[in-house]
Amino acid sequence: MNQQNLFDPVPLTKLQTLTHAELIEFITLQQRVNETIVKDNERLRGLNNELVQKTLLIDEQYITLKNKYFGKSSEKAPSKADRQKLNKNKKNKKKVQLPSQRYPDAPLIEREVELKELPPCSCCGHQMSDSGMTENTEFLTVIPAQYIVIRQKRHIYRCGKCHGDMKTAPCPPRIKPGSSYSDEMTIDVAMSKYCDLIPIERYAAIAGRAGLMDLPPQSLIEQSHSLADFTNVAYDLLKDEAIEALVLSADETPQRMLEGGGDKKSWYLWGFSTPKTSYFEIHNTRSGDVASEILKKSKCEFLVSDVFSGYGKAVKETNKYRRENNLPLIRNVYCNAHSRRKFKEAHEKFPDEAQFFIELYGKIYRLEKIAKARPSDRILRVRKIMVQFFEAMKQRAIENIKGYSSKSKMVQAMSYFLKNYNEFTLFLKNSNLPIDNNSQESLLRNPVIGRKTWYGTHSERGAKTAAILFSLVESCKLNKVNPRQYFKKLVQDLHQGKSPYTPKRYADLQK
């Protein structure tokens, strides 16, 4: 007997054939089977109950995790306010744009992708035809720079009657007449160096990999000089814009002279700027006379700078001239970033004391960030909150300055702060004044990177070129103007005899 027919009923005819002893054995075995089945049934029922409890526990844990990561779910219909909020969130959600939408000014080329042979239908085998519908995708590509030689043929005209005169079609105007380089390439070379900070030698190497072998770097450098000379009229206008401003920022940085120019280490790039204008000059001195020449011609009433004696001297000399001519005096506005930097330098040896000043400066700068986002008439309301922090720092410096060595960095930082306290806090009373001179210092970043990249300036002419082109390029950036587009349009207009213009004026014309 196998397990499949274990529970089949036993025919009576078979039971009647069994002896009394065989019947007792049969019944005993059947009782044992029944007991085993009952035990197994109880065990399985217990396992089932245990699985039910585990299922409930897992369901509870799942709901907890779901609420944690996806928020609470509810079958309740959302209210009108909830629906409006949901729709607003959907509208504000940034959509993935196609390249043509993201870059609308880029040229768009449509490419048709077709089958050479019409395919058969996979259902009936009949030859298919073009439906007129398309599945469209977009992607960006790049066309590497291509160098082309242009052979220009200027036609010569003669008199067919007397044969006494011949005239040649005039040559189109060029930045440098007779040059082997077009205006477009001249601009590209200059912008690669002074906008993208690519050394001329590297530019020539890149051109060589594109197929233009043995391009002489020195001739390319001459092209940048030619562009600077050609656009010098716009550079002069930048100076006029700068000296018209009531608030002028100033800073300077070393500019190494590699050849000529006297002492190679004594040359400096001087920068003067407004929110829309950047103007550079290069001189072989760090004397305040450079700033004095600018200030005496300017309408400036506030000079934003670091605490450098040259600017103090320039303001003093200019104010003497202005008193004699009954003109408004200039006031120094000093950079708070320099003051904060000195406390950070002292933090290593005097962490507890320096931390007090650093934390208060942190609060001041956070408030300044809020103030910048406010209308000009509300900036001073936010800055008024800063007064208590400046006064707390002043009081702390006065009380503790005698507790440290006079030569320690902590005393130097506190002395620097106390000595120039009025100049550091002048911006609190005038919404047009900045808290620091970081904007001007950032304008010097590219010239500094360029100086480190090509190790300095090779000649005085190169220094003049750098001042002109860096001034125009950085002014373009201040006005959110593409420098390459600006120079292209400026050169074209100057060829046509139009008046020069600065990047600020160019930006205004584009509106």
Short mmCIF file of C-alpha atoms in Angstrom, two decimals:
data_model
loop_
_atom_site.label_atom_id
_atom_site.label_comp_id
_atom_site.label_asym_id
_atom_site.label_seq_id
_atom_site.Cartn_x
_atom_site.Cartn_y
_atom_site.Cartn_z
CA MET A 1 0.00 0.00 0.00
CA ASN A 2 1.46 3.36 -1.01
CA GLN A 3 0.73 6.86 0.36
CA GLN A 4 -1.55 7.75 -2.55
CA ASN A 5 -4.25 5.13 -1.58
CA LEU A 6 -3.57 5.24 2.20
CA PHE A 7 -6.92 6.87 2.95
CA ASP A 8 -9.03 4.90 0.47
CA PRO A 9 -11.88 2.94 2.17
CA VAL A 10 -11.09 -0.78 2.76
CA PRO A 11 -13.65 -3.10 1.14
CA LEU A 12 -15.65 -5.29 3.61
CA THR A 13 -14.78 -8.40 1.66
CA LYS A 14 -11.11 -7.85 2.52
CA LEU A 15 -11.83 -7.23 6.22
CA GLN A 16 -13.84 -10.46 6.40
CA THR A 17 -10.85 -12.44 5.20
CA LEU A 18 -8.63 -11.11 8.04
CA THR A 19 -8.15 -13.09 11.25
CA HIS A 20 -8.84 -11.67 14.68
CA ALA A 21 -5.14 -10.91 15.30
CA GLU A 22 -4.76 -9.26 11.86
CA LEU A 23 -7.77 -6.99 12.54
CA ILE A 24 -6.27 -5.87 15.89
CA GLU A 25 -2.95 -5.10 14.14
CA PHE A 26 -4.75 -3.20 11.33
CA ILE A 27 -6.74 -1.05 13.79
CA THR A 28 -3.60 -0.33 15.86
CA LEU A 29 -1.67 0.83 12.80
CA GLN A 30 -4.60 2.99 11.69
CA GLN A 31 -4.71 4.69 15.13
CA ARG A 32 -0.99 5.46 14.91
CA VAL A 33 -1.47 7.03 11.46
CA ASN A 34 -4.34 9.13 12.79
CA GLU A 35 -2.27 10.33 15.75
CA THR A 36 0.59 11.27 13.42
CA ILE A 37 -1.80 13.18 11.15
CA VAL A 38 -3.27 15.10 14.10
CA LYS A 39 0.18 16.06 15.37
CA ASP A 40 1.30 17.16 11.90
CA ASN A 41 -1.91 19.14 11.48
CA GLU A 42 -1.38 20.97 14.79
CA ARG A 43 2.25 21.69 13.89
CA LEU A 44 1.28 23.12 10.48
CA ARG A 45 -1.48 25.19 12.06
CA GLY A 46 1.08 26.66 14.47
CA LEU A 47 3.45 27.42 11.62
CA ASN A 48 0.63 29.09 9.71
CA ASN A 49 -0.20 31.32 12.68
CA GLU A 50 3.46 32.23 13.03
CA LEU A 51 3.65 33.14 9.33
CA VAL A 52 0.52 35.26 9.66
CA GLN A 53 2.10 37.21 12.53
CA LYS A 54 5.34 37.68 10.59
CA THR A 55 3.34 38.91 7.60
CA LEU A 56 1.57 41.48 9.76
CA LEU A 57 4.90 42.61 11.19
CA ILE A 58 6.46 42.95 7.72
CA ASP A 59 3.42 44.90 6.49
CA GLU A 60 3.76 47.28 9.44
CA GLN A 61 7.46 47.77 8.77
CA TYR A 62 6.76 48.38 5.08
CA ILE A 63 4.19 51.06 5.87
CA THR A 64 6.62 52.72 8.27
CA LEU A 65 9.36 52.81 5.65
CA LYS A 66 6.96 53.98 2.97
CA ASN A 67 5.83 56.89 5.13
CA LYS A 68 9.42 57.72 5.98
CA TYR A 69 10.66 57.91 2.40
CA PHE A 70 7.55 58.76 0.41
CA GLY A 71 5.36 60.61 2.90
CA LYS A 72 2.00 59.72 4.28
CA SER A 73 -0.57 58.26 1.89
CA SER A 74 -4.25 58.91 2.18
CA GLU A 75 -7.34 58.03 0.21
CA LYS A 76 -8.83 61.37 1.13
CA ALA A 77 -9.43 63.56 -1.92
CA PRO A 78 -7.02 66.54 -2.01
CA SER A 79 -8.50 69.95 -1.26
CA LYS A 80 -8.54 72.81 -3.78
CA ALA A 81 -5.57 74.44 -2.04
CA ASP A 82 -3.68 71.15 -2.20
CA ARG A 83 -4.42 70.80 -5.93
CA GLN A 84 -3.26 74.39 -6.58
CA LYS A 85 -0.05 73.74 -4.65
CA LEU A 86 0.51 70.51 -6.59
CA ASN A 87 -0.04 72.24 -9.93
CA LYS A 88 2.32 75.06 -8.91
CA ASN A 89 5.01 72.54 -8.03
CA LYS A 90 4.54 70.86 -11.40
CA LYS A 91 4.90 74.19 -13.19
CA ASN A 92 8.01 75.10 -11.21
CA LYS A 93 9.58 71.72 -11.86
CA LYS A 94 12.50 72.17 -14.23
CA LYS A 95 11.87 70.35 -17.49
CA VAL A 96 14.60 68.67 -19.47
CA GLN A 97 15.03 70.91 -22.50
CA LEU A 98 16.12 69.88 -25.95
CA PRO A 99 19.48 71.27 -27.09
CA SER A 100 17.71 73.60 -29.54
CA GLN A 101 15.68 75.05 -26.64
CA ARG A 102 18.63 75.27 -24.27
CA TYR A 103 20.89 76.90 -26.87
CA PRO A 104 18.54 78.90 -29.12
CA ASP A 105 21.40 80.93 -30.67
CA ALA A 106 23.27 77.86 -31.92
CA PRO A 107 22.82 76.96 -35.62
CA LEU A 108 20.36 74.11 -36.18
CA ILE A 109 20.95 71.52 -38.90
CA GLU A 110 18.21 68.98 -39.72
CA ARG A 111 19.41 65.58 -40.87
CA GLU A 112 16.97 63.15 -42.53
CA VAL A 113 17.54 59.49 -41.69
CA GLU A 114 15.88 57.20 -44.27
CA LEU A 115 16.09 53.57 -45.33
CA LYS A 116 17.66 52.85 -48.71
CA GLU A 117 15.13 50.09 -49.34
CA LEU A 118 11.51 50.04 -48.17
CA PRO A 119 11.05 47.32 -45.52
CA PRO A 120 8.36 44.59 -45.62
CA CYS A 121 5.54 44.51 -43.07
CA SER A 122 6.31 42.08 -40.26
CA CYS A 123 2.60 41.11 -40.11
CA CYS A 124 1.62 40.44 -43.73
CA GLY A 125 4.84 40.86 -45.68
CA HIS A 126 3.51 43.73 -47.83
CA GLN A 127 6.05 46.42 -48.77
CA MET A 128 5.76 49.47 -46.49
CA SER A 129 5.69 53.16 -47.54
CA ASP A 130 6.85 56.41 -45.90
CA SER A 131 4.15 57.64 -43.50
CA GLY A 132 5.41 61.22 -43.48
CA MET A 133 5.88 61.02 -39.70
CA THR A 134 9.28 61.25 -38.02
CA GLU A 135 10.75 60.42 -34.63
CA ASN A 136 12.91 63.41 -33.69
CA THR A 137 16.00 63.49 -31.46
CA GLU A 138 18.60 66.20 -30.93
CA PHE A 139 22.23 66.20 -29.88
CA LEU A 140 25.15 68.63 -29.78
CA THR A 141 28.20 68.35 -32.00
CA VAL A 142 31.33 70.41 -32.61
CA ILE A 143 33.09 71.50 -35.78
CA PRO A 144 36.83 71.83 -35.07
CA ALA A 145 38.55 75.08 -36.05
CA GLN A 146 39.43 75.10 -39.73
CA TYR A 147 42.21 77.27 -41.12
CA ILE A 148 41.71 78.50 -44.68
CA VAL A 149 43.97 80.40 -47.06
CA ILE A 150 42.09 83.14 -48.90
CA ARG A 151 43.45 84.35 -52.22
CA GLN A 152 42.12 87.87 -52.71
CA LYS A 153 41.89 89.02 -56.34
CA ARG A 154 41.45 92.79 -56.70
CA HIS A 155 40.28 93.55 -60.19
CA ILE A 156 42.16 96.11 -62.29
CA TYR A 157 40.15 98.37 -64.58
CA ARG A 158 41.42 100.08 -67.72
CA CYS A 159 40.13 102.69 -70.12
CA GLY A 160 39.17 101.07 -73.40
CA LYS A 161 39.07 104.39 -75.20
CA CYS A 162 42.28 106.30 -74.47
CA HIS A 163 44.14 103.54 -72.63
CA GLY A 164 45.61 106.24 -70.44
CA ASP A 165 44.46 105.12 -67.00
CA MET A 166 44.17 101.98 -64.89
CA LYS A 167 42.45 101.63 -61.50
CA THR A 168 42.52 98.76 -59.00
CA ALA A 169 39.61 97.81 -56.72
CA PRO A 170 40.45 99.07 -53.23
CA CYS A 171 41.55 96.57 -50.61
CA PRO A 172 38.91 95.93 -47.91
CA PRO A 173 39.92 97.60 -44.63
CA ARG A 174 42.01 95.49 -42.26
CA ILE A 175 43.29 95.86 -38.71
CA LYS A 176 46.80 95.71 -40.13
CA PRO A 177 46.87 96.41 -43.90
CA GLY A 178 48.99 93.91 -45.82
CA SER A 179 49.08 91.43 -42.96
CA SER A 180 49.13 87.69 -43.60
CA TYR A 181 46.31 87.27 -41.08
CA SER A 182 42.65 88.24 -41.39
CA ASP A 183 40.82 90.36 -38.81
CA GLU A 184 38.97 87.24 -37.67
CA MET A 185 42.20 85.37 -36.96
CA THR A 186 43.75 88.40 -35.27
CA ILE A 187 40.77 88.60 -32.90
CA ASP A 188 40.85 84.83 -32.32
CA VAL A 189 44.53 84.92 -31.37
CA ALA A 190 44.10 87.88 -29.01
CA MET A 191 40.98 86.46 -27.34
CA SER A 192 42.62 83.06 -26.91
CA LYS A 193 45.37 84.76 -24.91
CA TYR A 194 43.63 87.55 -23.03
CA CYS A 195 40.19 85.97 -22.57
CA ASP A 196 40.89 82.21 -22.47
CA LEU A 197 44.46 82.64 -21.11
CA ILE A 198 46.04 80.35 -23.72
CA PRO A 199 49.71 81.19 -24.35
CA ILE A 200 50.52 82.08 -27.95
CA GLU A 201 52.98 79.17 -28.22
CA ARG A 202 50.21 76.77 -27.19
CA TYR A 203 47.84 78.38 -29.69
CA ALA A 204 50.41 77.71 -32.44
CA ALA A 205 50.76 74.10 -31.26
CA ILE A 206 46.97 73.63 -31.34
CA ALA A 207 46.87 75.06 -34.87
CA GLY A 208 49.62 72.61 -35.83
CA ARG A 209 47.53 69.66 -34.66
CA ALA A 210 44.68 71.02 -36.81
CA GLY A 211 46.93 70.94 -39.89
CA LEU A 212 48.50 74.43 -39.85
CA MET A 213 52.07 73.44 -39.17
CA ASP A 214 54.91 75.82 -38.21
CA LEU A 215 52.73 78.83 -37.40
CA PRO A 216 55.25 81.39 -36.05
CA PRO A 217 54.27 82.49 -32.51
CA GLN A 218 56.09 85.82 -32.81
CA SER A 219 53.94 86.88 -35.76
CA LEU A 220 50.83 85.99 -33.74
CA ILE A 221 52.07 88.13 -30.85
CA GLU A 222 52.38 91.01 -33.31
CA GLN A 223 48.74 90.50 -34.24
CA SER A 224 47.67 90.99 -30.61
CA HIS A 225 49.69 94.24 -30.56
CA SER A 226 47.92 95.36 -33.74
CA LEU A 227 44.48 94.69 -32.24
CA ALA A 228 45.42 96.62 -29.09
CA ASP A 229 46.59 99.59 -31.16
CA PHE A 230 43.42 99.46 -33.28
CA THR A 231 41.04 99.36 -30.28
CA ASN A 232 42.99 101.83 -28.15
CA VAL A 233 40.24 104.41 -28.78
CA ALA A 234 37.76 102.21 -26.88
CA TYR A 235 40.32 101.71 -24.10
CA ASP A 236 40.57 105.50 -23.67
CA LEU A 237 36.78 105.64 -23.28
CA LEU A 238 37.03 103.11 -20.44
CA LYS A 239 39.21 105.54 -18.55
CA ASP A 240 36.65 108.29 -19.10
CA GLU A 241 33.92 106.01 -17.69
CA ALA A 242 36.02 105.14 -14.65
CA ILE A 243 36.89 108.71 -13.70
CA GLU A 244 33.24 109.75 -13.95
CA ALA A 245 32.23 107.41 -11.12
CA LEU A 246 31.66 108.67 -7.57
CA VAL A 247 32.81 105.32 -6.12
CA LEU A 248 36.04 103.92 -7.54
CA SER A 249 37.75 100.66 -6.56
CA ALA A 250 41.51 100.24 -6.90
CA ASP A 251 44.11 97.51 -6.52
CA GLU A 252 47.49 96.54 -7.95
CA THR A 253 49.57 93.43 -8.55
CA PRO A 254 53.19 92.78 -9.65
CA GLN A 255 53.72 92.37 -13.40
CA ARG A 256 57.11 90.92 -14.19
CA MET A 257 58.94 92.46 -17.14
CA LEU A 258 61.03 89.80 -18.89
CA GLU A 259 62.92 92.00 -21.34
CA GLY A 260 63.83 95.68 -21.02
CA GLY A 261 61.85 98.06 -18.90
CA GLY A 262 64.60 98.62 -16.32
CA ASP A 263 64.11 96.70 -13.08
CA LYS A 264 62.10 93.60 -14.04
CA LYS A 265 60.45 93.28 -10.65
CA SER A 266 59.32 96.88 -10.28
CA TRP A 267 56.46 96.81 -12.80
CA TYR A 268 52.87 96.71 -11.56
CA LEU A 269 49.45 96.26 -13.08
CA TRP A 270 47.13 98.90 -11.60
CA GLY A 271 43.39 98.30 -11.72
CA PHE A 272 40.57 100.81 -11.30
CA SER A 273 36.96 99.73 -11.59
CA THR A 274 33.27 100.47 -11.20
CA PRO A 275 30.44 97.91 -11.33
CA LYS A 276 30.42 98.19 -15.17
CA THR A 277 33.96 99.25 -16.06
CA SER A 278 37.42 97.75 -15.58
CA TYR A 279 40.46 99.87 -16.45
CA PHE A 280 44.10 98.74 -16.20
CA GLU A 281 47.41 100.53 -16.51
CA ILE A 282 50.93 99.05 -16.25
CA HIS A 283 53.73 101.13 -14.70
CA ASN A 284 57.25 100.47 -13.49
CA THR A 285 56.41 101.75 -10.00
CA ARG A 286 54.12 101.07 -7.06
CA SER A 287 54.17 104.71 -6.06
CA GLY A 288 50.91 106.41 -5.19
CA ASP A 289 51.60 108.87 -8.01
CA VAL A 290 49.86 106.44 -10.39
CA ALA A 291 46.64 106.59 -8.37
CA SER A 292 47.05 110.36 -7.91
CA GLU A 293 47.02 110.95 -11.67
CA ILE A 294 43.75 109.05 -11.95
CA LEU A 295 42.10 110.64 -8.92
CA LYS A 296 42.99 114.23 -9.85
CA LYS A 297 41.12 113.82 -13.14
CA SER A 298 38.19 111.97 -11.59
CA LYS A 299 34.91 112.85 -9.93
CA CYS A 300 35.54 110.13 -7.35
CA GLU A 301 34.39 110.84 -3.79
CA PHE A 302 35.06 107.37 -2.33
CA LEU A 303 38.13 105.23 -3.08
CA VAL A 304 37.70 101.55 -2.16
CA SER A 305 41.03 99.79 -1.61
CA ASP A 306 43.21 97.92 0.84
CA VAL A 307 45.21 99.77 3.50
CA PHE A 308 48.17 100.62 1.25
CA SER A 309 50.13 103.79 1.89
CA GLY A 310 50.18 104.58 -1.84
CA TYR A 311 46.39 105.06 -1.87
CA GLY A 312 46.55 107.11 1.31
CA LYS A 313 49.16 109.35 -0.31
CA ALA A 314 47.10 109.62 -3.51
CA VAL A 315 43.96 110.65 -1.60
CA LYS A 316 45.92 113.14 0.49
CA GLU A 317 47.48 114.80 -2.57
CA THR A 318 44.21 114.82 -4.48
CA ASN A 319 42.31 116.34 -1.56
CA LYS A 320 44.92 119.09 -1.32
CA TYR A 321 44.29 119.89 -4.98
CA ARG A 322 40.52 119.74 -4.47
CA ARG A 323 40.57 122.08 -1.47
CA GLU A 324 42.39 124.63 -3.58
CA ASN A 325 39.72 124.31 -6.26
CA ASN A 326 36.68 123.98 -3.93
CA LEU A 327 35.93 120.43 -5.08
CA PRO A 328 34.44 117.54 -3.03
CA LEU A 329 37.04 115.64 -1.02
CA ILE A 330 37.74 111.92 -1.40
CA ARG A 331 37.27 109.50 1.49
CA ASN A 332 39.05 106.17 1.85
CA VAL A 333 36.91 103.05 2.13
CA TYR A 334 38.97 100.08 3.29
CA CYS A 335 38.43 96.41 2.55
CA ASN A 336 36.96 94.40 5.44
CA ALA A 337 38.07 91.15 3.80
CA HIS A 338 41.68 92.13 4.54
CA SER A 339 40.83 92.78 8.18
CA ARG A 340 39.06 89.43 8.53
CA ARG A 341 42.01 87.72 6.83
CA LYS A 342 44.40 89.04 9.48
CA PHE A 343 42.31 87.54 12.27
CA LYS A 344 42.27 84.22 10.42
CA GLU A 345 46.06 84.35 10.20
CA ALA A 346 46.20 84.90 13.98
CA HIS A 347 43.80 82.00 14.64
CA GLU A 348 46.52 79.33 14.56
CA LYS A 349 48.35 80.64 17.66
CA PHE A 350 45.46 82.50 19.30
CA PRO A 351 42.38 80.38 18.46
CA ASP A 352 40.11 81.52 21.31
CA GLU A 353 40.68 85.25 20.89
CA ALA A 354 40.71 85.26 17.08
CA GLN A 355 37.56 83.12 16.91
CA PHE A 356 35.55 85.93 18.53
CA PHE A 357 36.39 88.32 15.68
CA ILE A 358 36.01 85.67 12.97
CA GLU A 359 32.52 84.71 14.19
CA LEU A 360 31.34 88.32 14.30
CA TYR A 361 32.73 88.96 10.82
CA GLY A 362 30.81 85.86 9.71
CA LYS A 363 27.58 87.37 10.99
CA ILE A 364 28.39 90.69 9.30
CA TYR A 365 28.98 89.03 5.94
CA ARG A 366 25.77 86.98 6.22
CA LEU A 367 23.85 90.20 6.82
CA GLU A 368 25.61 91.81 3.84
CA LYS A 369 24.44 88.94 1.65
CA ILE A 370 20.87 89.66 2.76
CA ALA A 371 21.35 93.40 2.20
CA LYS A 372 22.52 92.88 -1.39
CA ALA A 373 19.23 91.20 -2.22
CA ARG A 374 17.24 94.19 -0.96
CA PRO A 375 16.35 97.41 -2.83
CA SER A 376 18.90 100.20 -2.38
CA ASP A 377 16.64 102.14 -0.01
CA ARG A 378 16.49 99.16 2.39
CA ILE A 379 20.15 98.16 2.38
CA LEU A 380 21.00 100.54 5.25
CA ARG A 381 18.27 98.97 7.42
CA VAL A 382 20.07 95.64 7.28
CA ARG A 383 23.49 97.23 7.68
CA LYS A 384 22.29 99.02 10.80
CA ILE A 385 22.20 95.63 12.52
CA MET A 386 25.94 95.25 11.83
CA VAL A 387 26.84 98.27 13.96
CA GLN A 388 26.59 96.29 17.21
CA PHE A 389 29.03 93.67 15.90
CA PHE A 390 31.62 96.24 14.81
CA GLU A 391 31.32 98.02 18.17
CA ALA A 392 31.71 94.71 20.03
CA MET A 393 34.89 93.94 18.07
CA LYS A 394 36.24 97.43 18.72
CA GLN A 395 35.59 97.16 22.46
CA ARG A 396 37.15 93.68 22.63
CA ALA A 397 40.26 94.85 20.73
CA ILE A 398 40.72 97.89 23.02
CA GLU A 399 40.40 95.75 26.16
CA ASN A 400 42.70 92.90 25.10
CA ILE A 401 45.33 94.45 22.84
CA LYS A 402 47.73 95.04 25.75
CA GLY A 403 47.55 91.42 26.84
CA TYR A 404 49.66 90.13 23.94
CA SER A 405 53.13 90.73 22.58
CA SER A 406 53.27 93.78 20.33
CA LYS A 407 54.86 91.64 17.63
CA SER A 408 52.22 88.90 17.72
CA LYS A 409 49.79 88.38 14.84
CA MET A 410 46.89 88.92 17.22
CA VAL A 411 48.05 92.43 18.14
CA GLN A 412 48.79 93.17 14.48
CA ALA A 413 45.24 92.16 13.53
CA MET A 414 43.63 94.19 16.33
CA SER A 415 45.85 97.23 15.64
CA TYR A 416 44.99 97.03 11.94
CA PHE A 417 41.29 96.93 12.81
CA LEU A 418 41.37 99.76 15.36
CA LYS A 419 43.61 102.08 13.35
CA ASN A 420 41.33 101.89 10.30
CA TYR A 421 38.00 101.43 12.10
CA ASN A 422 36.32 104.47 10.53
CA GLU A 423 37.30 103.41 7.03
CA PHE A 424 36.13 99.84 7.67
CA THR A 425 32.69 101.02 8.85
CA LEU A 426 32.07 103.83 6.37
CA PHE A 427 30.01 101.52 4.16
CA LEU A 428 27.41 101.25 6.96
CA LYS A 429 26.27 104.81 6.21
CA ASN A 430 26.21 104.69 2.41
CA SER A 431 24.35 102.00 0.46
CA ASN A 432 26.49 102.61 -2.64
CA LEU A 433 29.69 101.55 -0.86
CA PRO A 434 30.81 97.89 -0.81
CA ILE A 435 31.84 96.02 2.32
CA ASP A 436 35.16 95.03 0.74
CA ASN A 437 37.27 95.31 -2.40
CA ASN A 438 36.72 91.74 -3.56
CA SER A 439 35.12 92.83 -6.84
CA GLN A 440 38.28 94.66 -7.92
CA GLU A 441 40.52 91.85 -6.70
CA SER A 442 38.52 89.34 -8.77
CA LEU A 443 39.14 91.49 -11.87
CA LEU A 444 42.86 90.98 -11.31
CA ARG A 445 42.48 87.19 -11.21
CA ASN A 446 42.79 86.60 -14.97
CA PRO A 447 45.79 88.93 -15.39
CA VAL A 448 47.47 87.14 -12.47
CA ILE A 449 46.75 83.70 -13.94
CA GLY A 450 47.99 84.94 -17.30
CA ARG A 451 51.17 86.31 -15.71
CA LYS A 452 51.86 82.92 -14.12
CA THR A 453 51.05 81.10 -17.36
CA TRP A 454 53.36 83.06 -19.65
CA TYR A 455 55.76 84.08 -16.85
CA GLY A 456 55.34 87.84 -17.32
CA THR A 457 55.46 90.49 -20.02
CA HIS A 458 58.23 90.45 -22.62
CA SER A 459 58.34 94.16 -23.46
CA GLU A 460 56.86 97.55 -22.67
CA ARG A 461 54.76 97.25 -25.80
CA GLY A 462 53.47 93.90 -24.57
CA ALA A 463 52.62 95.54 -21.23
CA LYS A 464 50.58 98.21 -23.00
CA THR A 465 48.81 95.53 -25.08
CA ALA A 466 47.98 93.56 -21.94
CA ALA A 467 46.54 96.64 -20.23
CA ILE A 468 44.32 97.48 -23.23
CA LEU A 469 43.01 94.01 -23.99
CA PHE A 470 42.55 92.91 -20.37
CA SER A 471 40.64 96.15 -19.70
CA LEU A 472 38.22 95.57 -22.59
CA VAL A 473 37.83 91.83 -21.92
CA GLU A 474 37.14 92.23 -18.18
CA SER A 475 34.72 95.09 -18.89
CA CYS A 476 32.87 92.77 -21.27
CA LYS A 477 32.51 90.23 -18.48
CA LEU A 478 31.19 92.88 -16.07
CA ASN A 479 28.48 93.73 -18.61
CA LYS A 480 27.75 90.06 -19.46
CA VAL A 481 28.95 90.60 -23.02
CA ASN A 482 30.76 87.96 -25.09
CA PRO A 483 34.25 89.49 -25.66
CA ARG A 484 34.62 87.84 -29.06
CA GLN A 485 31.33 89.28 -30.29
CA TYR A 486 32.22 92.70 -28.89
CA PHE A 487 35.60 92.86 -30.62
CA LYS A 488 34.17 91.58 -33.89
CA LYS A 489 31.46 94.25 -33.93
CA LEU A 490 33.80 96.99 -32.70
CA VAL A 491 36.36 96.27 -35.44
CA GLN A 492 33.65 96.20 -38.12
CA ASP A 493 32.20 99.51 -36.96
CA LEU A 494 35.59 101.20 -36.72
CA HIS A 495 36.32 100.09 -40.31
CA GLN A 496 33.08 101.82 -41.35
CA GLY A 497 34.12 105.04 -39.66
CA LYS A 498 31.70 104.76 -36.76
CA SER A 499 32.49 106.07 -33.30
CA PRO A 500 34.11 103.66 -30.81
CA TYR A 501 32.21 102.42 -27.77
CA THR A 502 32.92 100.60 -24.51
CA PRO A 503 31.47 97.19 -23.53
CA LYS A 504 28.99 99.03 -21.27
CA ARG A 505 27.76 101.12 -24.20
CA TYR A 506 27.68 98.02 -26.42
CA ALA A 507 25.54 96.20 -23.86
CA ASP A 508 23.15 99.16 -23.70
CA LEU A 509 22.82 99.15 -27.51
CA GLN A 510 21.89 95.47 -27.50
CA LYS A 511 18.87 96.04 -25.23
#
